[in-house]
C-alpha cells in the first residue's frame, strides 16, 4: 500500500477551520469562506440546506408554517433565483429526486430545458462544420433552451404541496421588493463577469452601477422586475411564464440578442415536465439512486461506485495513492461510457440497464487490477435493453462549466427532496428578462454532431434535452432513505458526489468532514486535485503511477442531509455560502 503524509493532513483538512483556509485560497471563492453561518446542523423534525442563507431561511419558514419538503423547495428556489441568480432560477431547468414518505416511493422529475424546434445539429458549428469556441456559443440567445423550472415547481407543488401556492412566494417577493445584500460570492462573480454582463442592457442595468462598475459586496439590491414576475406567477401560475407577456419578452430577448437563438412561443407553450423512474446503483449494501437520462448523474455515479465495489477502499484509507488510483481510473472508465452512450433517452436509445449491470461492471472492474494508471481508457460494450442491433456510437464534445445549485430538504413526515437546479454557466446566457437570467443549457449538447459520419448520441435535435451531469441523489438502505445529497459543478458534480459518499461510507468521515475533504477526481485523461489543499501532496505519487495531474480550484457545493436513528444531520459545503438549518 503506497501512503503519503496525507492522512494527517486530510484529517486536519476536514476540520471547519482548515476547510475555511482551503476556501480562502481561491478568488472569488474566497468570499464564501467569509460568509459565516453554520455549515452543519442537527434536527429532530426537519432539515433544509441550500446555497445561500436567505434561501435556506425561506425554506425553514415554510417548514415552520406547517409546509412540507416540496413547499420548502419552491420557496428556496424562488429566493435562490434572486440572491444566487448566477446559478439557477426561473430561466433555467432542474432535476428533482423525491422520496414520498406516505407512499414509500422514490421518483424523479425532469424539468430540463429543451432545444427549440428551430435547433439543428449544427447549432454550435461554424461554416466549416467545426465547433464554435465555448463562450462564442454561450453568450446570447443561441444557447437558450426552453426553461423547465417554473413548470417543475408548479407540477410538484400541485401533486405534493401542503401550503397554498401563493404562500411560497412571500419570502422571495419581500426580498425582491425591499432588497437584499449582495453576497461576497455574488459580488466576486459579477466582478469577474462584468464585461459579458455589460453586453445585455437588462443585465448591465441590474448587475453594474450607473458608472458601469460591478456591484460591491453588501450593496442593497432590489429587483422590481423579479417582484413583478413573482406576483404574476403567484396569481396566474406557471402558465403565465409559458404564454403571454412574459413568454413574449423571453422570445424577444432570445431572438433580438447579438447572437440570436430560435426559441419560439410554441416551444414555451408546449414545454412539459417528465416524471421518470429513478436510476439506482448498488454500493456497500445501499442503493444510490438519482436522475437517469437525460442526466448522466445517476448512471455515471453508479458506474464509478459499482467499479469500486470489489475493492476494499476502507482498508486502503484516504491517505493511500492506491485508493485514489482506483477511484480515478474507475471514474475515467465511467466517463468514457458516459461520453459514448448517455443522452436524452426520448431521442436516442441508451443502454441504461446494461451500464449498471453487475456482470458488466465486474468485467470492467477487472481493468483496475493492475498497479498503475490505465494507459488508455475507452468506452465498453454494455448490453442494450432491446433486441435490435446496437446503434453505432461515437464520442461527443460538450464542454461543461462549473455552475448550478443544490437544494436538499427532509420534512417532519420524512419526505425527502434532492434537487439540482441550474442555468448552466455562471449567469447563463447573460440575457435577463423579467428580473431573472436565461439559461445557456443548450451548450450541454455535443458541439460535434457526427464523427466520420456516425451521429453523436448527445447531438442537438429539436425538442431534445441536453445531457446533464446533475446528480441529485437519495441513498436508500433496506428501501428507506438514509442520505440525500448533490452538488453544483458541471461534469465535476459526479466526482464531488462520489468523493463525499466514499469519504462518508468507506472512510467513516462525518458528513461535514466528508464534504470538506479535498476534492480529487478524474473525468477524462487527467486526475484533478483541488489546489491549496493537502491533497496536493498526492500529485507526485499519482504522476509516478502514470497519471496526468492538474491542480486548480474545485468549488464543489455539496448540500447533504443524513437521516439517522438519532435525528437529522445537515451539512453545507464550506467552499460556498450555503447553510443547513434544522429543528
Ligand atoms: N448544466 C449543468 C449540468 O446540467 O450538468
Coordinates of C-alpha atoms and ligand atoms in Angstrom, one line a residue:
X1 CA 0.0 0.0 0.0
X2 CA 1.5 3.3 -1.0
X3 CA 1.0 6.1 1.5
X4 CA 1.8 9.7 1.6
X5 CA 1.9 12.0 4.6
X6 CA -1.6 12.9 3.6
X7 CA -3.6 11.1 6.2
X8 CA -2.6 13.5 9.0
X9 CA -3.2 16.5 6.6
X10 CA -6.5 15.1 5.4
X11 CA -7.8 14.8 9.0
X12 CA -6.9 18.4 9.6
X13 CA -8.4 19.4 6.3
X14 CA -11.7 18.0 7.4
X15 CA -12.0 20.4 10.4
X16 CA -14.1 23.5 9.8
X17 CA -11.1 25.8 10.4
X18 CA -9.0 24.1 7.9
X19 CA -11.8 23.9 5.4
X20 CA -12.1 27.7 5.7
X21 CA -8.4 28.1 4.9
X22 CA -8.8 25.9 1.8
X23 CA -11.6 28.2 0.5
X24 CA -9.6 31.3 1.2
X25 CA -7.0 30.3 -1.4
X26 CA -9.4 30.9 -4.3
X27 CA -10.8 34.1 -5.5
X28 CA -13.7 34.8 -5.9
X29 CA -14.5 31.7 -3.9
X30 CA -12.6 33.2 -1.1
X31 CA -15.7 35.2 -0.5
X32 CA -17.6 32.1 0.5
X33 CA -15.4 31.3 3.5
X34 CA -16.1 34.7 4.9
X35 CA -19.9 34.3 4.6
X36 CA -20.1 32.7 8.1
X37 CA -23.1 30.8 9.3
X38 CA -23.3 27.2 10.3
X39 CA -22.1 24.6 7.8
X40 CA -23.8 21.8 9.7
X41 CA -26.8 21.5 11.8
X42 CA -28.8 18.8 13.6
X43 CA -32.6 18.5 13.7
X44 CA -35.2 16.2 15.1
X45 CA -38.1 17.2 12.8
X46 CA -36.8 18.7 9.6
X47 CA -33.7 20.0 7.8
X48 CA -33.2 22.3 4.9
X49 CA -29.9 23.0 3.2
X50 CA -29.3 25.5 0.4
X51 CA -26.5 27.5 -1.2
X52 CA -27.5 30.8 0.4
X53 CA -28.6 31.6 4.0
X54 CA -31.6 33.7 2.8
X55 CA -32.8 30.8 0.6
X56 CA -32.4 28.3 3.4
X57 CA -34.3 30.6 5.8
X58 CA -37.2 30.8 3.2
X59 CA -37.4 27.0 3.2
X60 CA -37.2 26.9 7.0
X61 CA -40.1 29.5 7.2
X62 CA -42.3 27.2 5.1
X63 CA -41.5 24.2 7.3
X64 CA -42.2 26.1 10.5
X65 CA -45.5 27.2 9.0
X66 CA -46.5 23.6 8.5
X67 CA -45.3 23.2 5.0
X68 CA -43.6 20.1 3.7
X69 CA -40.4 19.5 1.8
X70 CA -41.9 20.4 -1.6
X71 CA -43.3 23.7 -0.3
X72 CA -39.9 24.5 1.2
X73 CA -38.1 23.6 -2.0
X74 CA -40.3 26.0 -4.0
X75 CA -39.7 28.9 -1.6
X76 CA -35.9 28.1 -1.6
X77 CA -35.7 28.0 -5.4
X78 CA -37.6 31.3 -5.7
X79 CA -35.2 33.0 -3.4
X80 CA -32.1 31.4 -4.9
X81 CA -33.2 32.9 -8.3
X82 CA -32.9 36.3 -6.6
X83 CA -29.9 36.0 -4.3
X84 CA -27.8 33.4 -6.3
X85 CA -29.0 34.5 -9.8
X86 CA -25.8 33.3 -11.5
X87 CA -26.6 29.6 -10.7
X88 CA -30.3 28.8 -11.1
X89 CA -33.7 30.4 -11.5
X90 CA -36.9 30.6 -13.4
X91 CA -35.0 30.9 -16.7
X92 CA -33.3 27.5 -16.2
X93 CA -34.0 23.8 -15.5
X94 CA -33.8 21.3 -12.7
X95 CA -33.9 17.7 -11.8
X96 CA -35.8 16.6 -8.6
X97 CA -35.4 13.3 -6.8
X98 CA -38.2 12.8 -4.4
X99 CA -39.0 10.3 -1.6
X100 CA -42.7 10.3 -0.8
X101 CA -42.8 9.1 2.7
X102 CA -46.5 8.2 2.8
X103 CA -46.3 6.2 -0.3
X104 CA -42.9 4.8 0.4
X105 CA -41.8 5.5 -3.1
X106 CA -38.9 7.2 -4.8
X107 CA -39.5 9.1 -8.1
X108 CA -37.8 11.7 -10.2
X109 CA -39.0 14.7 -12.1
X110 CA -37.2 16.1 -15.2
X111 CA -37.5 19.8 -15.6
X112 CA -34.7 20.0 -18.0
X113 CA -34.6 22.6 -20.8
X114 CA -35.5 21.5 -24.3
X115 CA -33.9 22.6 -27.6
X116 CA -36.2 24.8 -29.6
X117 CA -38.0 23.4 -32.7
X118 CA -35.7 25.5 -34.8
X119 CA -32.5 24.0 -33.5
X120 CA -30.3 21.8 -35.8
X121 CA -27.4 19.5 -35.1
X122 CA -25.0 22.2 -36.4
X123 CA -26.2 24.8 -33.9
X124 CA -22.8 25.2 -32.4
X125 CA -20.7 24.8 -35.5
X126 CA -19.1 27.3 -37.8
X127 CA -19.5 27.4 -41.6
X128 CA -16.8 24.7 -41.9
X129 CA -18.7 22.3 -39.5
X130 CA -16.1 22.9 -36.8
X131 CA -17.3 23.5 -33.1
X132 CA -17.6 27.1 -32.0
X133 CA -15.4 28.4 -29.2
X134 CA -17.4 27.8 -26.0
X135 CA -18.1 31.4 -25.0
X136 CA -19.0 32.3 -28.6
X137 CA -21.7 29.7 -28.2
X138 CA -22.8 30.7 -24.7
X139 CA -23.5 34.4 -24.8
X140 CA -26.7 35.5 -26.3
X141 CA -29.9 33.7 -27.4
X142 CA -28.3 30.8 -29.4
X143 CA -27.7 28.8 -26.2
X144 CA -31.1 29.3 -24.6
X145 CA -33.3 26.2 -24.1
X146 CA -36.9 26.3 -23.2
X147 CA -36.8 26.8 -19.4
X148 CA -38.3 24.0 -17.2
X149 CA -38.0 25.3 -13.7
X150 CA -41.3 27.2 -13.4
X151 CA -43.3 24.2 -14.8
X152 CA -41.4 21.8 -12.4
X153 CA -42.1 23.9 -9.3
X154 CA -45.8 24.1 -10.2
X155 CA -46.2 20.4 -11.2
X156 CA -44.7 19.0 -8.0
X157 CA -46.4 21.6 -5.8
X158 CA -49.8 20.6 -7.3
X159 CA -49.1 17.0 -6.7
X160 CA -47.5 17.1 -3.2
X161 CA -47.6 20.6 -1.8
X162 CA -49.4 21.3 1.5
X163 CA -49.3 25.1 1.8
X164 CA -51.1 27.3 -0.8
X165 CA -49.1 28.2 -3.9
X166 CA -49.2 31.9 -3.1
X167 CA -47.7 31.5 0.4
X168 CA -44.5 30.1 -1.2
X169 CA -43.8 33.4 -2.9
X170 CA -43.7 35.6 0.3
X171 CA -40.0 35.4 1.2
X172 CA -38.8 35.9 -2.4
X173 CA -41.2 38.7 -3.0
X174 CA -40.3 40.5 0.2
X175 CA -36.6 40.3 -0.7
X176 CA -37.1 41.4 -4.3
X177 CA -39.1 44.4 -3.2
X178 CA -37.1 45.5 -0.2
X179 CA -33.7 44.4 -1.3
X180 CA -31.0 42.0 -0.1
X181 CA -27.3 42.5 0.5
X182 CA -25.2 41.3 -2.4
X183 CA -23.2 38.4 -1.0
X184 CA -19.4 38.2 -1.2
X185 CA -19.6 35.3 -3.7
X186 CA -22.1 37.1 -5.9
X187 CA -20.0 40.3 -5.8
X188 CA -16.9 38.4 -6.8
X189 CA -18.6 36.6 -9.7
X190 CA -20.2 39.8 -11.0
X191 CA -16.8 41.5 -11.0
X192 CA -15.3 38.5 -12.9
X193 CA -18.1 38.6 -15.5
X194 CA -18.7 42.4 -15.8
X195 CA -17.6 42.6 -19.4
X196 CA -20.0 40.0 -20.7
X197 CA -22.9 41.1 -18.4
X198 CA -22.5 44.6 -19.9
X199 CA -23.5 43.3 -23.3
X200 CA -27.1 42.8 -22.4
X201 CA -28.9 46.1 -21.4
X202 CA -31.1 44.5 -18.7
X203 CA -28.2 42.5 -17.2
X204 CA -26.0 45.6 -17.3
X205 CA -28.6 47.8 -15.6
X206 CA -29.0 45.2 -12.8
X207 CA -25.5 43.9 -12.1
X208 CA -23.5 47.0 -12.8
X209 CA -23.9 50.5 -11.3
X210 CA -24.6 53.6 -13.3
X211 CA -20.9 54.1 -14.0
X212 CA -20.6 50.5 -15.2
X213 CA -18.8 49.2 -12.2
X214 CA -19.8 45.8 -10.8
X215 CA -22.0 45.9 -7.7
X216 CA -19.9 45.7 -4.5
X217 CA -20.4 43.1 -1.7
X218 CA -23.1 44.4 0.7
X219 CA -24.9 46.6 -1.8
X220 CA -28.6 46.6 -1.1
X221 CA -30.1 45.2 -4.3
X222 CA -33.7 45.4 -5.2
X223 CA -35.2 43.6 -8.2
X224 CA -38.6 45.1 -9.2
X225 CA -38.7 43.1 -12.4
X226 CA -38.4 39.8 -10.5
X227 CA -41.0 41.1 -8.0
X228 CA -43.4 41.7 -10.9
X229 CA -42.7 38.2 -12.3
X230 CA -43.3 36.6 -8.9
X231 CA -46.6 38.5 -8.5
X232 CA -47.7 37.3 -11.9
X233 CA -46.8 33.6 -11.3
X234 CA -48.2 33.8 -7.8
X235 CA -51.6 34.7 -9.2
X236 CA -51.7 33.1 -12.6
X237 CA -49.4 30.1 -12.0
X238 CA -46.7 28.8 -14.3
X239 CA -48.9 29.2 -17.4
X240 CA -48.1 33.0 -17.2
X241 CA -44.5 32.1 -17.8
X242 CA -45.1 29.9 -20.8
X243 CA -47.7 32.1 -22.5
X244 CA -48.5 35.8 -22.6
X245 CA -46.3 38.9 -22.0
X246 CA -43.5 37.1 -20.1
X247 CA -43.2 34.4 -22.8
X248 CA -43.2 37.2 -25.5
X249 CA -40.5 39.0 -23.6
X250 CA -38.3 35.9 -23.4
X251 CA -38.7 35.1 -27.1
X252 CA -37.9 38.7 -28.0
X253 CA -34.8 38.7 -25.8
X254 CA -33.5 35.4 -27.4
X255 CA -34.3 36.4 -30.9
X256 CA -33.2 40.0 -30.6
X257 CA -29.8 39.4 -29.0
X258 CA -26.5 39.8 -30.8
X259 CA -26.1 36.0 -31.1
X260 CA -29.8 35.2 -31.7
X261 CA -31.5 31.9 -30.9
X262 CA -34.5 30.2 -32.3
X263 CA -36.7 29.9 -29.2
X264 CA -40.4 30.4 -30.1
X265 CA -43.7 30.9 -28.4
X266 CA -44.6 27.4 -29.5
X267 CA -41.6 26.0 -27.7
X268 CA -42.6 27.7 -24.5
X269 CA -46.3 26.8 -24.8
X270 CA -45.5 23.1 -25.3
X271 CA -43.0 22.6 -22.5
X272 CA -43.7 19.6 -20.3
X273 CA -42.1 18.2 -17.1
X274 CA -41.5 14.5 -17.3
X275 CA -41.7 12.0 -14.4
X276 CA -39.1 9.3 -14.8
X277 CA -38.2 6.2 -12.8
X278 CA -35.1 6.7 -10.6
X279 CA -31.9 5.0 -11.6
X280 CA -30.2 3.2 -8.7
X281 CA -26.7 1.7 -8.4
X282 CA -25.6 -0.7 -5.7
X283 CA -22.8 0.2 -3.3
X284 CA -21.8 -1.4 0.0
X285 CA -25.3 -2.8 0.6
X286 CA -27.0 0.5 -0.2
X287 CA -29.0 1.7 -3.2
X288 CA -27.6 5.0 -4.6
X289 CA -30.5 6.5 -6.5
X290 CA -30.9 9.5 -8.7
X291 CA -31.6 11.0 -12.1
X292 CA -31.4 8.9 -15.2
X293 CA -31.1 10.2 -18.7
X294 CA -31.1 13.0 -19.9
X295 CA -28.8 13.3 -16.9
X296 CA -25.7 11.2 -16.8
X297 CA -25.7 11.8 -13.0
X298 CA -27.0 8.5 -11.6
X299 CA -25.6 6.3 -14.3
X300 CA -22.1 7.6 -14.1
X301 CA -22.1 7.8 -10.3
X302 CA -23.5 4.3 -10.2
X303 CA -20.8 3.1 -12.5
X304 CA -18.0 4.7 -10.6
X305 CA -19.2 3.1 -7.3
X306 CA -20.0 -0.2 -9.0
X307 CA -16.5 -0.4 -10.4
X308 CA -15.0 0.3 -6.9
X309 CA -17.3 -2.2 -5.2
X310 CA -14.8 -5.1 -5.4
X311 CA -12.0 -3.1 -3.9
X312 CA -11.5 -2.5 -0.2
X313 CA -11.3 1.3 -0.1
X314 CA -11.9 1.2 3.6
X315 CA -8.7 -0.9 4.2
X316 CA -6.7 1.3 1.9
X317 CA -7.9 4.5 3.6
X318 CA -7.9 8.1 2.3
X319 CA -4.1 8.5 2.5
X320 CA -3.4 5.8 0.1
X321 CA -2.4 6.6 -3.5
X322 CA -3.7 3.1 -4.4
X323 CA -7.2 4.2 -3.3
X324 CA -7.1 7.3 -5.4
X325 CA -5.7 5.3 -8.4
X326 CA -8.7 3.1 -8.2
X327 CA -11.1 6.0 -7.8
X328 CA -9.5 7.9 -10.6
X329 CA -9.5 5.1 -13.1
X330 CA -13.0 3.9 -12.2
X331 CA -14.1 7.5 -12.9
X332 CA -12.3 7.6 -16.3
X333 CA -13.9 4.3 -17.3
X334 CA -17.3 5.6 -16.3
X335 CA -16.8 8.9 -18.1
X336 CA -15.8 7.0 -21.3
X337 CA -19.1 5.2 -21.3
X338 CA -20.9 8.5 -20.4
X339 CA -19.4 10.3 -23.4
X340 CA -20.3 7.4 -25.8
X341 CA -23.8 6.3 -24.6
X342 CA -25.7 8.8 -22.5
X343 CA -28.1 11.4 -23.9
X344 CA -31.8 12.2 -23.9
X345 CA -33.4 8.7 -23.8
X346 CA -36.6 10.1 -25.5
X347 CA -34.4 10.7 -28.6
X348 CA -31.7 8.1 -28.7
X349 CA -31.6 4.6 -27.2
X350 CA -29.4 4.5 -24.0
X351 CA -28.2 1.1 -22.6
X352 CA -29.2 2.2 -19.1
X353 CA -29.6 -1.2 -17.6
X354 CA -26.5 -2.5 -19.3
X355 CA -24.3 0.3 -18.0
X356 CA -25.1 -0.7 -14.4
X357 CA -25.4 -4.5 -14.9
X358 CA -23.4 -6.4 -12.3
X359 CA -21.6 -8.6 -14.8
X360 CA -20.7 -5.6 -17.0
X361 CA -19.3 -3.6 -14.1
X362 CA -17.5 -6.7 -12.7
X363 CA -15.8 -7.2 -16.0
X364 CA -14.8 -3.5 -16.3
X365 CA -13.6 -3.5 -12.7
X366 CA -11.0 -6.2 -13.6
X367 CA -9.3 -3.5 -15.7
X368 CA -8.4 -1.8 -12.4
X369 CA -6.5 -4.8 -11.1
X370 CA -3.0 -3.5 -12.2
X371 CA -0.7 -1.3 -10.2
X372 CA -0.5 1.7 -12.4
X373 CA -2.8 4.2 -14.2
X374 CA -4.6 2.8 -17.2
X375 CA -2.6 4.0 -20.2
X376 CA -5.8 4.2 -22.3
X377 CA -9.4 4.3 -21.4
X378 CA -12.2 3.5 -23.9
X379 CA -15.9 3.0 -23.7
X380 CA -17.0 -0.5 -23.0
X381 CA -19.8 -2.6 -24.7
X382 CA -22.7 -2.7 -22.4
X383 CA -25.8 -4.8 -23.2
X384 CA -28.6 -2.9 -24.9
X385 CA -32.1 -3.0 -23.4
X386 CA -33.7 -4.1 -26.7
X387 CA -33.2 -6.8 -29.2
X388 CA -32.2 -4.7 -32.3
X389 CA -28.6 -4.4 -33.3
X390 CA -26.8 -1.7 -31.2
X391 CA -26.7 1.7 -32.8
X392 CA -23.3 2.9 -33.8
X393 CA -21.9 5.4 -31.3
X394 CA -19.1 7.8 -31.2
X395 CA -17.9 10.2 -28.5
X396 CA -19.3 13.7 -28.5
X397 CA -17.8 17.0 -27.4
X398 CA -19.7 19.0 -24.8
X399 CA -17.7 21.5 -22.7
X400 CA -19.4 22.0 -19.3
X401 CA -18.6 24.7 -16.8
X402 CA -18.9 24.6 -13.0
X403 CA -22.2 26.4 -12.0
X404 CA -25.6 25.3 -10.7
X405 CA -27.0 24.8 -7.2
X406 CA -28.2 22.0 -4.8
X407 CA -31.2 22.0 -2.5
X408 CA -31.6 19.1 0.0
X409 CA -34.6 19.0 2.4
X410 CA -36.2 16.5 4.7
X411 CA -39.5 17.3 6.4
X412 CA -41.2 16.1 9.5
X413 CA -43.2 13.5 7.6
X414 CA -39.9 12.0 6.3
X415 CA -40.4 13.3 2.7
X416 CA -37.0 13.9 1.1
X417 CA -36.1 16.4 -1.7
X418 CA -32.8 16.3 -3.5
X419 CA -32.9 18.8 -6.3
X420 CA -30.1 20.2 -8.5
X421 CA -31.1 23.3 -10.4
X422 CA -29.2 25.3 -13.0
X423 CA -29.0 28.0 -15.7
X424 CA -25.7 26.2 -16.8
X425 CA -22.7 28.5 -16.9
X426 CA -22.4 31.3 -14.2
X427 CA -25.0 33.9 -15.3
X428 CA -26.2 31.6 -18.1
X429 CA -26.6 33.2 -21.5
X430 CA -26.2 36.6 -19.8
X431 CA -29.6 37.6 -21.1
X432 CA -32.0 39.0 -18.5
X433 CA -35.8 39.1 -18.8
X434 CA -38.4 39.7 -16.1
X435 CA -35.6 40.1 -13.4
X436 CA -34.1 36.6 -14.0
X437 CA -31.4 35.3 -16.3
X438 CA -32.0 32.9 -19.2
X439 CA -30.0 29.7 -19.3
X440 CA -27.3 28.6 -21.8
X441 CA -28.3 25.0 -21.3
X442 CA -28.0 24.1 -25.0
X443 CA -24.2 24.2 -24.7
X444 CA -24.5 20.9 -22.7
X445 CA -25.2 19.3 -26.1
X446 CA -22.2 18.0 -28.0
X447 CA -20.9 20.7 -30.3
X448 CA -19.9 17.9 -32.7
X449 CA -22.9 16.2 -34.3
X450 CA -21.1 13.4 -36.1
X451 CA -17.7 11.8 -36.4
X452 CA -16.8 10.0 -39.6
X453 CA -20.5 10.1 -40.5
X454 CA -21.6 8.4 -37.2
X455 CA -24.0 10.5 -35.2
X456 CA -23.1 11.5 -31.6
X457 CA -25.8 10.5 -29.1
X458 CA -25.8 13.9 -27.4
X459 CA -26.1 15.9 -30.6
X460 CA -28.5 18.8 -30.8
X461 CA -32.0 17.9 -32.1
X462 CA -35.3 19.9 -31.9
X463 CA -37.2 19.2 -28.7
X464 CA -34.3 17.2 -27.2
X465 CA -32.9 17.7 -23.7
X466 CA -29.2 18.3 -23.4
X467 CA -27.2 15.7 -21.4
X468 CA -26.6 16.8 -17.9
X469 CA -24.2 15.8 -15.1
X470 CA -26.5 16.9 -12.4
X471 CA -26.6 14.2 -9.8
X472 CA -29.3 14.8 -7.1
X473 CA -29.1 11.7 -5.1
X474 CA -31.0 9.8 -2.4
X475 CA -29.3 6.8 -0.8
X476 CA -31.6 4.0 0.4
X477 CA -30.9 1.3 3.0
X478 CA -33.4 -1.5 3.0
X479 CA -35.7 0.6 0.9
X480 CA -35.7 3.7 3.2
X481 CA -33.7 6.9 2.7
X482 CA -30.6 7.4 4.8
X483 CA -28.8 10.2 3.0
X484 CA -29.6 12.8 0.4
X485 CA -27.1 15.0 -1.4
X486 CA -26.0 16.6 -4.6
X487 CA -23.7 19.4 -5.8
X488 CA -23.1 22.1 -8.4
X489 CA -20.0 21.9 -10.6
X490 CA -20.7 20.9 -14.2
X491 CA -19.4 17.5 -15.0
X492 CA -17.3 17.6 -11.8
X493 CA -20.6 17.2 -9.9
X494 CA -20.4 13.4 -10.3
X495 CA -16.9 13.3 -8.8
X496 CA -17.9 15.6 -5.9
X497 CA -20.8 13.4 -5.0
X498 CA -18.7 10.2 -5.4
X499 CA -15.9 11.6 -3.1
X500 CA -18.5 12.6 -0.5
X501 CA -20.1 9.2 -0.5
X502 CA -16.7 7.3 -0.4
X503 CA -15.4 9.5 2.4
X504 CA -18.5 9.1 4.4
X505 CA -19.3 5.4 3.7
X506 CA -15.9 3.8 3.3
X507 CA -13.7 6.1 5.3
X508 CA -16.1 6.8 8.1
X509 CA -15.9 10.6 8.0
X510 CA -18.8 12.6 9.4
X511 CA -21.0 14.1 6.7
X512 CA -19.5 17.7 7.2
X513 CA -16.0 16.3 7.1
X514 CA -16.7 14.2 4.0
X515 CA -17.9 17.2 2.2
X516 CA -15.0 19.4 3.4
X517 CA -12.3 16.8 2.5
X518 CA -10.3 17.9 -0.5
X519 CA -11.7 17.2 -3.9
X520 CA -9.8 14.8 -6.1
X521 CA -11.5 13.4 -9.3
X522 CA -10.9 12.3 -12.8
X523 CA -13.2 12.7 -15.8
X524 CA -11.1 12.4 -18.9
X525 CA -7.4 12.0 -19.1
X526 CA -6.1 13.9 -16.1
X527 CA -6.6 13.5 -12.3
X528 CA -7.8 16.8 -11.0
X529 CA -6.6 17.8 -7.5
X530 CA -8.1 20.7 -5.5
X531 CA -5.5 23.5 -5.3
X532 CA -4.5 24.8 -2.0
X533 CA -5.4 21.7 -0.1
X534 CA -3.5 18.9 1.5
X535 CA -4.4 16.7 -1.5
X536 CA -1.8 18.4 -3.5
X537 CA 0.6 16.1 -1.7
X538 CA -0.9 13.3 -3.8
X539 CA 0.3 14.8 -7.0
X540 CA 3.9 13.3 -7.2
X541 CA 2.6 9.8 -6.3
X542 CA -0.2 10.0 -8.9
X543 CA 2.3 11.1 -11.5
X544 CA 4.5 8.2 -10.6
X545 CA 1.6 5.9 -11.3
X546 CA 1.3 7.3 -14.8
X547 CA -1.5 9.8 -14.4
X548 CA -1.5 13.3 -15.8
X549 CA -2.2 15.6 -12.9
X550 CA -3.8 19.0 -12.9
X551 CA -4.4 21.2 -9.9
X552 CA -6.9 24.0 -9.7
X553 CA -9.9 25.4 -7.8
X554 CA -12.6 22.8 -7.4
X555 CA -15.5 24.6 -5.8
X556 CA -18.0 21.9 -5.0
X557 CA -21.2 23.0 -3.3
X558 CA -22.5 19.8 -1.7
X559 CA -25.6 20.1 0.4
X560 CA -26.5 17.0 2.2
X561 CA -28.8 15.6 4.9
X562 CA -28.2 12.3 6.7
X563 CA -31.3 10.6 8.2
X564 CA -30.1 8.7 11.2
X565 CA -31.8 6.9 14.1
X566 CA -30.7 9.8 16.3
X567 CA -32.1 12.5 14.1
X568 CA -31.2 14.6 11.0
X569 CA -27.7 15.9 10.2
X570 CA -27.5 18.6 7.6
X571 CA -24.3 19.9 6.1
X572 CA -23.3 22.5 3.6
X573 CA -20.1 22.7 1.6
X574 CA -17.6 25.1 3.3
X575 CA -16.4 26.2 -0.1
X576 CA -19.6 28.2 -0.8
X577 CA -22.1 30.3 1.1
X578 CA -24.6 27.5 1.8
X579 CA -26.0 26.6 5.2
X580 CA -28.0 23.9 6.9
X581 CA -30.9 24.8 9.1
X582 CA -32.7 22.2 11.2
X583 CA -35.2 21.9 14.0
Ligands
LIG1 N1 -25.5 22.5 -16.8 C1 -25.0 21.6 -15.8 C2 -25.5 20.2 -15.9 O1 -26.6 20.0 -16.4 O2 -24.8 19.3 -15.7

